[in-house]
PDB file of C-alpha atoms in Angstrom:
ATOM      1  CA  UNK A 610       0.000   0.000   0.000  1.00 89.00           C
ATOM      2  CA  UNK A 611       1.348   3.359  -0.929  1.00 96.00           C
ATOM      3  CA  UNK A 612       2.760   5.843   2.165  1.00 98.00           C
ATOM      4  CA  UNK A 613       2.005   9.001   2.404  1.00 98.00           C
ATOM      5  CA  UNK A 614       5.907   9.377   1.402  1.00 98.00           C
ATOM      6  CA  UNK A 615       5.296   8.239  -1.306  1.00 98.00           C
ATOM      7  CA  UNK A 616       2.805  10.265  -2.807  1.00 98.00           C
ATOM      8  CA  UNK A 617       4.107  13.353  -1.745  1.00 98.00           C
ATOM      9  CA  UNK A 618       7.679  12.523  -3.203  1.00 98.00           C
ATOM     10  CA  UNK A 619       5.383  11.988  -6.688  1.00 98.00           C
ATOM     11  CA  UNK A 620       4.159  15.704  -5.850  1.00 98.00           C
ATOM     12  CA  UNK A 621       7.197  16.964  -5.209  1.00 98.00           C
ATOM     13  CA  UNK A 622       8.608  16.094  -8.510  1.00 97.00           C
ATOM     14  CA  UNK A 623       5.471  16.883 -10.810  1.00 97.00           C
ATOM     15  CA  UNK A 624       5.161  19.957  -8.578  1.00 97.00           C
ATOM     16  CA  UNK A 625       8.754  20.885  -7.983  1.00 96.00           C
ATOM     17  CA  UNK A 626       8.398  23.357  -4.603  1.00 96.00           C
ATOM     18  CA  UNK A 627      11.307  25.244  -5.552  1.00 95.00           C
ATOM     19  CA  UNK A 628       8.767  26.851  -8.277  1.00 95.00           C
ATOM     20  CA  UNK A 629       6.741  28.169  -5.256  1.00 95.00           C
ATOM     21  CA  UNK A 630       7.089  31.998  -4.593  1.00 94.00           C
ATOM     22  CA  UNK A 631       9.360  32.936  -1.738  1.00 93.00           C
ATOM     23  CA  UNK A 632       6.411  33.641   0.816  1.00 95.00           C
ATOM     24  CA  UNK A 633       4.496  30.453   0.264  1.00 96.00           C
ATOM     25  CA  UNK A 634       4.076  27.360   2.404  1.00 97.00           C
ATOM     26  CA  UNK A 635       4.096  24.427   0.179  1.00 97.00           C
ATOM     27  CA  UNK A 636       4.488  20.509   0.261  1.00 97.00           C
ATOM     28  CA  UNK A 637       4.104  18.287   3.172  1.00 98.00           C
ATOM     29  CA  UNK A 638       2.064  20.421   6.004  1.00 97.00           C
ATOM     30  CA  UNK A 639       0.192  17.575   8.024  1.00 97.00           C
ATOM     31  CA  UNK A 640       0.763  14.349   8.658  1.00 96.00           C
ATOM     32  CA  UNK A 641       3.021  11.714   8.687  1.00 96.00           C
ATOM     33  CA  UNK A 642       5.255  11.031   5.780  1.00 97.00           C
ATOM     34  CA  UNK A 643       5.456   7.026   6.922  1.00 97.00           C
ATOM     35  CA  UNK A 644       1.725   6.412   7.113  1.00 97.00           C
ATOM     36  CA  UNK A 645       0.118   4.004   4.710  1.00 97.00           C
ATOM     37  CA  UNK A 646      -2.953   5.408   2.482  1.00 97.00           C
ATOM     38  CA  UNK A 647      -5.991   3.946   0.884  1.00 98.00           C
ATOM     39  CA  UNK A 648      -7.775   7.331   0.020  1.00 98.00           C
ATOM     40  CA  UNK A 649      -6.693  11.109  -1.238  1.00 98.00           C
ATOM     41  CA  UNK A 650      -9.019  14.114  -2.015  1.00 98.00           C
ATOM     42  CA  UNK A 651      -8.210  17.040  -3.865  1.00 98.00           C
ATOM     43  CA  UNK A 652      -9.280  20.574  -3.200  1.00 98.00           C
ATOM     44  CA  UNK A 653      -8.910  24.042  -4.000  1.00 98.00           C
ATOM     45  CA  UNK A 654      -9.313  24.860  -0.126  1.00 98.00           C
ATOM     46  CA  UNK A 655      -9.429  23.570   2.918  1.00 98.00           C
ATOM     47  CA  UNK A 656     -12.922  24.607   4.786  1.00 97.00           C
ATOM     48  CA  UNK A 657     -15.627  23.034   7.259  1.00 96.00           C
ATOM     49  CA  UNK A 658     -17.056  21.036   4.609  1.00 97.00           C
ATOM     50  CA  UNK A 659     -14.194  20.142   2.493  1.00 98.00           C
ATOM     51  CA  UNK A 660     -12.704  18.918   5.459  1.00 98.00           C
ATOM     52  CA  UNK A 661     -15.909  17.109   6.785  1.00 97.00           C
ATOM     53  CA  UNK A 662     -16.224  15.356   3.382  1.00 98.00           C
ATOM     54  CA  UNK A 663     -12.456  14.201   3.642  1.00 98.00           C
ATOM     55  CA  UNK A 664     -13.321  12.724   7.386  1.00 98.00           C
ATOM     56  CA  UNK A 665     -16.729  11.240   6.173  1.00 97.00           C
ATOM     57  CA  UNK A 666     -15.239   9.675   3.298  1.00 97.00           C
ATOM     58  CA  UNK A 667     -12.054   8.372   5.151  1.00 97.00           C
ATOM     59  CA  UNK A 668      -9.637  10.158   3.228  1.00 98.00           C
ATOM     60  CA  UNK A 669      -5.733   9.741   4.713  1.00 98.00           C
ATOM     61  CA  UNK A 670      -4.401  12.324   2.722  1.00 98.00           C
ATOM     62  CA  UNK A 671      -6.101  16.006   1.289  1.00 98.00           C
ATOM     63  CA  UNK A 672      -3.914  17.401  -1.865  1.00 98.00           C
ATOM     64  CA  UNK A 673      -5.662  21.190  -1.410  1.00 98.00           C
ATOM     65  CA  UNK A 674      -4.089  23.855  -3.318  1.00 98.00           C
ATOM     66  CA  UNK A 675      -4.033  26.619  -1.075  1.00 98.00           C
ATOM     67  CA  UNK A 676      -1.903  25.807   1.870  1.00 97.00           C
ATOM     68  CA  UNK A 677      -3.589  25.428   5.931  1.00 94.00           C
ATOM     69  CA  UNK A 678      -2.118  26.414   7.609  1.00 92.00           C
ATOM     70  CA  UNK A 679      -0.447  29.353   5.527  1.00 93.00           C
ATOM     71  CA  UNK A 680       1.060  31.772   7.832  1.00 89.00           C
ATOM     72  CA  UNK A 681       2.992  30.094  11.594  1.00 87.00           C
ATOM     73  CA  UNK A 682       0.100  30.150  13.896  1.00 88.00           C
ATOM     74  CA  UNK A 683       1.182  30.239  17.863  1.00 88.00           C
ATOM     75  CA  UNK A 684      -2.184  28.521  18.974  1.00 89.00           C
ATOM     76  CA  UNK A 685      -3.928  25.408  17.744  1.00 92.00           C
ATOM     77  CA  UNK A 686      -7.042  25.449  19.112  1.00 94.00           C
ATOM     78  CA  UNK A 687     -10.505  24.854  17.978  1.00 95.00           C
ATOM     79  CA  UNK A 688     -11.348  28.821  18.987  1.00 94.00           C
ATOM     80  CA  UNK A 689     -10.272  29.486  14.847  1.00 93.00           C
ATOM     81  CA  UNK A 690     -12.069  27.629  11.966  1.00 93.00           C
ATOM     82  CA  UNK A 691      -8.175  27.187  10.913  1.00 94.00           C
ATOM     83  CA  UNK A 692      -7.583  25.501  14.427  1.00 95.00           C
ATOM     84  CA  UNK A 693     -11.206  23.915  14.199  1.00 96.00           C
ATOM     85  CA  UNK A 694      -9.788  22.285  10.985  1.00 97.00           C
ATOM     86  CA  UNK A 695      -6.568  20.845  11.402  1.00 97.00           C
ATOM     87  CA  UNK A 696      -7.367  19.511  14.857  1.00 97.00           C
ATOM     88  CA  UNK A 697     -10.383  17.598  12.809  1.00 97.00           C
ATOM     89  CA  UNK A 698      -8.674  16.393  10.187  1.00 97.00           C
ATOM     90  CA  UNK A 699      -4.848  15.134  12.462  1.00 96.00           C
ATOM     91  CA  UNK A 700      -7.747  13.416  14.988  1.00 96.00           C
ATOM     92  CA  UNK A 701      -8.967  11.410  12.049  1.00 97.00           C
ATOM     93  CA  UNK A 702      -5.220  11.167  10.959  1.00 97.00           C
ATOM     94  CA  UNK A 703      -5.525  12.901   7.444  1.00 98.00           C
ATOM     95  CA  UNK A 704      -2.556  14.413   6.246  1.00 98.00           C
ATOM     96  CA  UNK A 705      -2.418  17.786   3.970  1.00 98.00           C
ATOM     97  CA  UNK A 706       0.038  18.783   1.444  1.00 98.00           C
ATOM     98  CA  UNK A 707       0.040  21.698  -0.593  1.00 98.00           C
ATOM     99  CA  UNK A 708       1.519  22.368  -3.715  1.00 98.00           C
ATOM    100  CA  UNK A 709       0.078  26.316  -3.948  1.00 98.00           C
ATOM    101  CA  UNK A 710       2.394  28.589  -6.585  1.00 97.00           C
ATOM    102  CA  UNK A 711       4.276  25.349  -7.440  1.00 97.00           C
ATOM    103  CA  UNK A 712       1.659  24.164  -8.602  1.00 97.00           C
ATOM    104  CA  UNK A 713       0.586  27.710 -10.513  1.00 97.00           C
ATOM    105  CA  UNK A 714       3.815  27.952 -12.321  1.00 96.00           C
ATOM    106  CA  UNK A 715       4.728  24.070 -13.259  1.00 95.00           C
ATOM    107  CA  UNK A 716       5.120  22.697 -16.615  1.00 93.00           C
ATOM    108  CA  UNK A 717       1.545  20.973 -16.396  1.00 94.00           C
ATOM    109  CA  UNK A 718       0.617  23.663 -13.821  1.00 96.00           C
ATOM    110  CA  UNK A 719      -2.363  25.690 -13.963  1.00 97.00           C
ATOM    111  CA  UNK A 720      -1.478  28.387 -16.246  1.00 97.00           C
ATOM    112  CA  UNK A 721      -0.103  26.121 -18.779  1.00 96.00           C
ATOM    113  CA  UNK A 722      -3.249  24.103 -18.610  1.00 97.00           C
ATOM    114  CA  UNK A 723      -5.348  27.297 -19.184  1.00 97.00           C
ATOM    115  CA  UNK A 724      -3.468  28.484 -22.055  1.00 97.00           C
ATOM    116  CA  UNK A 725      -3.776  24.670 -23.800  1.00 96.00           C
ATOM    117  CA  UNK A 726      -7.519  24.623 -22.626  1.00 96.00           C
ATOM    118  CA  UNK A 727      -7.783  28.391 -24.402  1.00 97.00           C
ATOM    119  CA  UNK A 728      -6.001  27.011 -27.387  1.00 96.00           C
ATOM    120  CA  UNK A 729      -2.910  29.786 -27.163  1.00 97.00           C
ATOM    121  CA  UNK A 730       0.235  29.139 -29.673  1.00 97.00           C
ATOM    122  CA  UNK A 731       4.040  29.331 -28.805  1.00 96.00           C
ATOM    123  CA  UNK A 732       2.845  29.197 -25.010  1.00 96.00           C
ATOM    124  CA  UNK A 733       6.227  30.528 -22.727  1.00 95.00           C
ATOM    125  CA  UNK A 734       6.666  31.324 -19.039  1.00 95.00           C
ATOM    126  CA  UNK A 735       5.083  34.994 -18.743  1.00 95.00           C
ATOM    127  CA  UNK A 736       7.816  35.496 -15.548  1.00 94.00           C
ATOM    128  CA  UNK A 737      10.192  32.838 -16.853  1.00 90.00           C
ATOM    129  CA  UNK A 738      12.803  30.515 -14.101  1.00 87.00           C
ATOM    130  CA  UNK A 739      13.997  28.013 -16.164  1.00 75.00           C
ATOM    131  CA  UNK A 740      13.156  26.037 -19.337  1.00 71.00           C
ATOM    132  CA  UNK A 741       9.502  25.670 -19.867  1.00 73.00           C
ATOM    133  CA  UNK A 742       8.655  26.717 -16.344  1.00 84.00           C
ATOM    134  CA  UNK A 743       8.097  29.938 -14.822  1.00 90.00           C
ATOM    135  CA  UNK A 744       5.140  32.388 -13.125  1.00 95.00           C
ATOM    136  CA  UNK A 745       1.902  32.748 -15.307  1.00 96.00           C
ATOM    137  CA  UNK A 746       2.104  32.170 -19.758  1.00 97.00           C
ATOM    138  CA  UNK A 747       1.562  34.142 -22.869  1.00 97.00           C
ATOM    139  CA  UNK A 748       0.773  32.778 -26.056  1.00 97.00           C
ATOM    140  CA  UNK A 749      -0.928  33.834 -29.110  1.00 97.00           C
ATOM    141  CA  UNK A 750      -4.444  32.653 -31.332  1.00 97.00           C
ATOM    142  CA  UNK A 751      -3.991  31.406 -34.498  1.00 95.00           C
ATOM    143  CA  UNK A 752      -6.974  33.611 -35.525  1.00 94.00           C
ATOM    144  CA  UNK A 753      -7.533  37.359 -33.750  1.00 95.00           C
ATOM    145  CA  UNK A 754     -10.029  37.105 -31.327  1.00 95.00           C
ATOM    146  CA  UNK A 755     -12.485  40.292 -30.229  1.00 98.00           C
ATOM    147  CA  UNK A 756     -13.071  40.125 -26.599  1.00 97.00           C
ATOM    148  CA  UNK A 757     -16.772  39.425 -26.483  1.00 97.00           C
ATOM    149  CA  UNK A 758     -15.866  36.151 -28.473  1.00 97.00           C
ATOM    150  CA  UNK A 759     -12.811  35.442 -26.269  1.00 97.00           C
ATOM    151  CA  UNK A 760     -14.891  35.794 -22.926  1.00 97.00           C
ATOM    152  CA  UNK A 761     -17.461  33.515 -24.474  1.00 97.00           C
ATOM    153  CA  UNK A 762     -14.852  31.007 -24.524  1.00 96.00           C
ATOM    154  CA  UNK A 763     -13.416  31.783 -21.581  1.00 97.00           C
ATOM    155  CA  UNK A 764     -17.314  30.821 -19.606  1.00 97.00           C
ATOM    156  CA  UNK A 765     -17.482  27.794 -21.517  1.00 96.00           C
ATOM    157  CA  UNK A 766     -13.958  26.196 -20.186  1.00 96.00           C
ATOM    158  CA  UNK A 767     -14.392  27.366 -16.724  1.00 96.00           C
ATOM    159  CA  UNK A 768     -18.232  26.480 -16.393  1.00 94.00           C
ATOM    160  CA  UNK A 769     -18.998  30.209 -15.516  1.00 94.00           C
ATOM    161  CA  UNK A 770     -22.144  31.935 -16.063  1.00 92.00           C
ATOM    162  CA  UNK A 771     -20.888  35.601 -15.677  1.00 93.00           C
ATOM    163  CA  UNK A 772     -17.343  37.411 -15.973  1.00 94.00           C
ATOM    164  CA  UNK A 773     -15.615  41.067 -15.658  1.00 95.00           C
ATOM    165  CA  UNK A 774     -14.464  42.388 -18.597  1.00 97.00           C
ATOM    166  CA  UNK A 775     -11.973  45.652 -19.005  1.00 97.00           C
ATOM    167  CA  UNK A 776     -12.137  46.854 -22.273  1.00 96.00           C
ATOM    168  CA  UNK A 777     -14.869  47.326 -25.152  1.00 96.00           C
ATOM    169  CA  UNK A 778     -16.638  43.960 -26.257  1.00 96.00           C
ATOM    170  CA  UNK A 779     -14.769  44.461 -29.756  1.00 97.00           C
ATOM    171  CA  UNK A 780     -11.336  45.093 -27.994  1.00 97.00           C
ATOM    172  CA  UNK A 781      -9.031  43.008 -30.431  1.00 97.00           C
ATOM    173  CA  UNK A 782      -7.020  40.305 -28.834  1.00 98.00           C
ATOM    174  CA  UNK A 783      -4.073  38.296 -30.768  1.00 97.00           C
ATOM    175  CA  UNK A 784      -2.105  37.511 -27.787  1.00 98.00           C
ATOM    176  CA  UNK A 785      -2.530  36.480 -24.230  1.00 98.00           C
ATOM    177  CA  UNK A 786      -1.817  36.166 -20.827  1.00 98.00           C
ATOM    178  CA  UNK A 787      -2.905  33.858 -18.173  1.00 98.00           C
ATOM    179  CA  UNK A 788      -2.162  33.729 -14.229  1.00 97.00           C
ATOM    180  CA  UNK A 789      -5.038  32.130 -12.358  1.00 97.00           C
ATOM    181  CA  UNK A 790      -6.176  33.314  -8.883  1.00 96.00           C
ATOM    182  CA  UNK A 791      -5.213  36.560  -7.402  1.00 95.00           C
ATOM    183  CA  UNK A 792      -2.108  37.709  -9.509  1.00 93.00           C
ATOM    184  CA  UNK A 793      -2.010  41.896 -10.452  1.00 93.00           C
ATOM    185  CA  UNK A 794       1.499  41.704  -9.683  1.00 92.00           C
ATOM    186  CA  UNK A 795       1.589  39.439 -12.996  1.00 95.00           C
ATOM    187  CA  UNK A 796      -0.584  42.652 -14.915  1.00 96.00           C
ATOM    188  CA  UNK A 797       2.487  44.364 -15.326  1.00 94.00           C
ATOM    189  CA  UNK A 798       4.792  41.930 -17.170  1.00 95.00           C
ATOM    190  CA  UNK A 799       1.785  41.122 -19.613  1.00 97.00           C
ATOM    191  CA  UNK A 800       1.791  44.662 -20.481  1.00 95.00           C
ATOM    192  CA  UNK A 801       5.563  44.532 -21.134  1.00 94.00           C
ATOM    193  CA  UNK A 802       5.172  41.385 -22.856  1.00 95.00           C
ATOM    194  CA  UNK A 803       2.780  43.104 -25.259  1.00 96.00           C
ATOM    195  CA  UNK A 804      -0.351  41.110 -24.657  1.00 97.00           C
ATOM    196  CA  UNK A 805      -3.267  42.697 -26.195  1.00 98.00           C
ATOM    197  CA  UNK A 806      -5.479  41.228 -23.083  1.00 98.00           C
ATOM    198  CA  UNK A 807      -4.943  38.855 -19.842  1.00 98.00           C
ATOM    199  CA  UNK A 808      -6.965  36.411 -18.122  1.00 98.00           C
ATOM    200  CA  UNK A 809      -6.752  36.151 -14.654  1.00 97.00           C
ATOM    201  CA  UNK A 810      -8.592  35.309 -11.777  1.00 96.00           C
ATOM    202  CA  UNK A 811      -9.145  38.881  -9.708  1.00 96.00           C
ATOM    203  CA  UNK A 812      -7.687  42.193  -9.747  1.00 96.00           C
ATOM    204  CA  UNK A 813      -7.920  45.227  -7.305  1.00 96.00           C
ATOM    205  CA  UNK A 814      -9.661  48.151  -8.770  1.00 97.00           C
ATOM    206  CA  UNK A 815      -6.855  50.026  -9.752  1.00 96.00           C
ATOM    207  CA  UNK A 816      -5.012  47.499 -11.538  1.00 96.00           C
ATOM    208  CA  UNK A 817      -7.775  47.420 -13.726  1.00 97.00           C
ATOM    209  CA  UNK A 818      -7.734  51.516 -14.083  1.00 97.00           C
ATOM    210  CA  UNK A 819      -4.064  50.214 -14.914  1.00 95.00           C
ATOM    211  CA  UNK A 820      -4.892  47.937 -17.616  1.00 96.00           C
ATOM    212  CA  UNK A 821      -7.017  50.400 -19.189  1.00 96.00           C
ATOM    213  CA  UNK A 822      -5.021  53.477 -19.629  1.00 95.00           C
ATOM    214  CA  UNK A 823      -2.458  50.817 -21.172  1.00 95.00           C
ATOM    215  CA  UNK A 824      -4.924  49.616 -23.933  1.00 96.00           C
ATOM    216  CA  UNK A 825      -5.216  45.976 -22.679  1.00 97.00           C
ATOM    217  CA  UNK A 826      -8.349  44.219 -21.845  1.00 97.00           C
ATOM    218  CA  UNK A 827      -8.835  41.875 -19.105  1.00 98.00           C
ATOM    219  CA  UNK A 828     -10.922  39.412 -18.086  1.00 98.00           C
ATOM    220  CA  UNK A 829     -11.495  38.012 -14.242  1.00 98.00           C
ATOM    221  CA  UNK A 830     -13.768  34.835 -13.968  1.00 97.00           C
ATOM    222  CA  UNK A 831     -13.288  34.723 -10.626  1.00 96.00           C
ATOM    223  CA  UNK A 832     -10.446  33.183  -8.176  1.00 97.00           C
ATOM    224  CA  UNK A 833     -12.458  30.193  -7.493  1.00 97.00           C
ATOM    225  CA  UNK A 834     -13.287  29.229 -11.137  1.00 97.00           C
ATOM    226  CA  UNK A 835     -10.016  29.764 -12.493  1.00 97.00           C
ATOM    227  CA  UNK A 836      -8.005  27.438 -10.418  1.00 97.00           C
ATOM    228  CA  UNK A 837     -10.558  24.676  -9.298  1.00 97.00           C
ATOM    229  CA  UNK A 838     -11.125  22.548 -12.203  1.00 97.00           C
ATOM    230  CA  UNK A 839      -7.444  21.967 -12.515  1.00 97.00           C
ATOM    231  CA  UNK A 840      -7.520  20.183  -8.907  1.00 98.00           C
ATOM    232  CA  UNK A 841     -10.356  18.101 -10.769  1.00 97.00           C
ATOM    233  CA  UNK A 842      -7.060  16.952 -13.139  1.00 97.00           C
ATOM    234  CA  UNK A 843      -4.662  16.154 -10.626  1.00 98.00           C
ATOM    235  CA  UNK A 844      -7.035  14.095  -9.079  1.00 98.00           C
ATOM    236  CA  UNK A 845      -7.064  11.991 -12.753  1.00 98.00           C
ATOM    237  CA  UNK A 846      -2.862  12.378 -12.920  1.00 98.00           C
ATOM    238  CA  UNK A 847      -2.958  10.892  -9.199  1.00 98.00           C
ATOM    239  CA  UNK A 848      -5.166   8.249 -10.017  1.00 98.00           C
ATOM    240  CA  UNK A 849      -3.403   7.181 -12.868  1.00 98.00           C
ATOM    241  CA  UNK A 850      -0.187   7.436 -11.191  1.00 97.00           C
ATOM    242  CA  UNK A 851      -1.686   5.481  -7.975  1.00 98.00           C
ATOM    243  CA  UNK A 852      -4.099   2.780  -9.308  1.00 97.00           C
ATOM    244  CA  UNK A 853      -4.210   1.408  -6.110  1.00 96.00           C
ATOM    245  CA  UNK A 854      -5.842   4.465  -4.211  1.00 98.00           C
ATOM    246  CA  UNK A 855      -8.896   5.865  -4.310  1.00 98.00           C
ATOM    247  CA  UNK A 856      -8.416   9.531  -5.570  1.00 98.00           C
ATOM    248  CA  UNK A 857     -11.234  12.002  -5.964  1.00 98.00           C
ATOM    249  CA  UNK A 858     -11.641  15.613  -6.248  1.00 98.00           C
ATOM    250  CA  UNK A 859     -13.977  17.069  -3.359  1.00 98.00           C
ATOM    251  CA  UNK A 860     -17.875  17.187  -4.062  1.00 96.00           C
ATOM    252  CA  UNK A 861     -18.484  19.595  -1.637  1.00 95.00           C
ATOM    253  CA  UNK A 862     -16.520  22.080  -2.385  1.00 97.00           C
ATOM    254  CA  UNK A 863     -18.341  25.823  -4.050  1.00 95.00           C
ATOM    255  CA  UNK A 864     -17.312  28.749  -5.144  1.00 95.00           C
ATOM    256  CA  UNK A 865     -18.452  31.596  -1.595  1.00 94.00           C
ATOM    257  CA  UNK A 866     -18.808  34.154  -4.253  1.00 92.00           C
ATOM    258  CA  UNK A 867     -22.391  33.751  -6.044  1.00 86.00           C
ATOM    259  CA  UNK A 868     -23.802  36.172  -8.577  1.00 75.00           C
ATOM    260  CA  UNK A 869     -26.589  37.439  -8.806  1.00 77.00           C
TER     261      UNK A 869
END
């Protein structure tokens, strides 16, 4: 029976941590790297009920993307949903890793598998490291895209009903940038990369203003939608890679943000 060692060494090297950013907390965070494992669930986030489900369905290890805890915390008490949490889940022996910007920037990381899902061409590191890897991608369309056309896409991929949009519904778009979640600090580089528009999951209001007075559109799905259905693949490259477990990606897990 596979160890928890042993999956997270897989991780490790399909997720490299040295990809993380500098303030991150990624890889191993609960749990005991000797203990054997039947079941893992993935999920964007750790909360009450995507940690419920992962106790009700007797998983022994939770693959969530953001990292719990994320900053050092000096009590662990159940006084804090966050303390609520990981006493729940180490009572029921469940271990958490978290692969976070590692898993953001990787070769089959997040971004990349936005820009393939978008169809993009000639698809390179927007914030390049090393080789193919490297913080958010540019590519560009075979065909010119307007905007209104490219957000229709864009709803259709990420199962999303509604999105922002800076710039005009006939903004032209050739090439462009992805970085999922919350990543303005990425808005910049696109810009100096020439991208005509970027897709990302949220920006503050006056990186938008930003984007504006610099001609290039943008379009924000939402933080939820543009990272979750890629913890729906690892869940399929963990299965694959452990036939012996029993790998799924939570069912209870929503986006909090609803529209209305």
């Amino acid at each position: 029976m596979p160890t928890v060692r042993d999956v997270t060494a897989f991780l490790d090297d399909y997720l490299p941590p040295a990809l993380a950013e500098s303030w991150d907390n990624v890889g191993l965070l609960v749990g005991d790297r000797r203990s054997e494992i039947a079941g893992v669930m993935t999920c964007l986030t750790l909360t009450p009920a995507t940690a419920a489900e992962a106790v009700m369905r007797q998983a022994d290890l939770v693959v969530s993307h953001h990292p719990l805890p994320f900053r050092p915390i000096q009590r662990l008490t159940t006084d804090t949903a966050t303390g609520s949490i990981l006493l729940d889940l180490a009572a029921a022996r469940i271990a958490v890793y978290s692969p976070h910007t590692a898993f953001d920037s990787a070769a089959e990381g997040i971004n990349a598998r936005l820009a393939k899902r978008l169809g993009l061409r000639g698809v390179v590191p927007l914030v390049p490291r090393e080789g193919t890897v490297g913080a958010g991608r540019y590519g560009w369309f075979a065909e010119p895209l307007l905007l209104e056309s490219l957000a229709a896409r864009v709803k259709e991929i990420l199962g999303v009903d509604r999105l922002g949009v800076v710039a005009p519904p006939q903004h032209p778009i050739r090439t462009l940038a992805v970085a999922c979640g919350a990543a303005d600090e990425m808005v910049e580089a696109a810009c100096g990369a020439g991208c005509d528009a970027m897709l990302l999951g949220e920006a503050r209001f006056h990186t938008c203003l930003a984007a504006e007075a610099a001609g290039m559109g943008l379009l924000l799905p939402g933080h939820f939608a543009s990272e979750r259905f890629a913890l729906d693949a690892l869940a399929e490259v963990l299965a694959g890679r452990f036939p012996d477990l029993t790998v799924w990606s939570s069912r209870r897990e929503h986006d909090p943000i609803a529209w209305l």
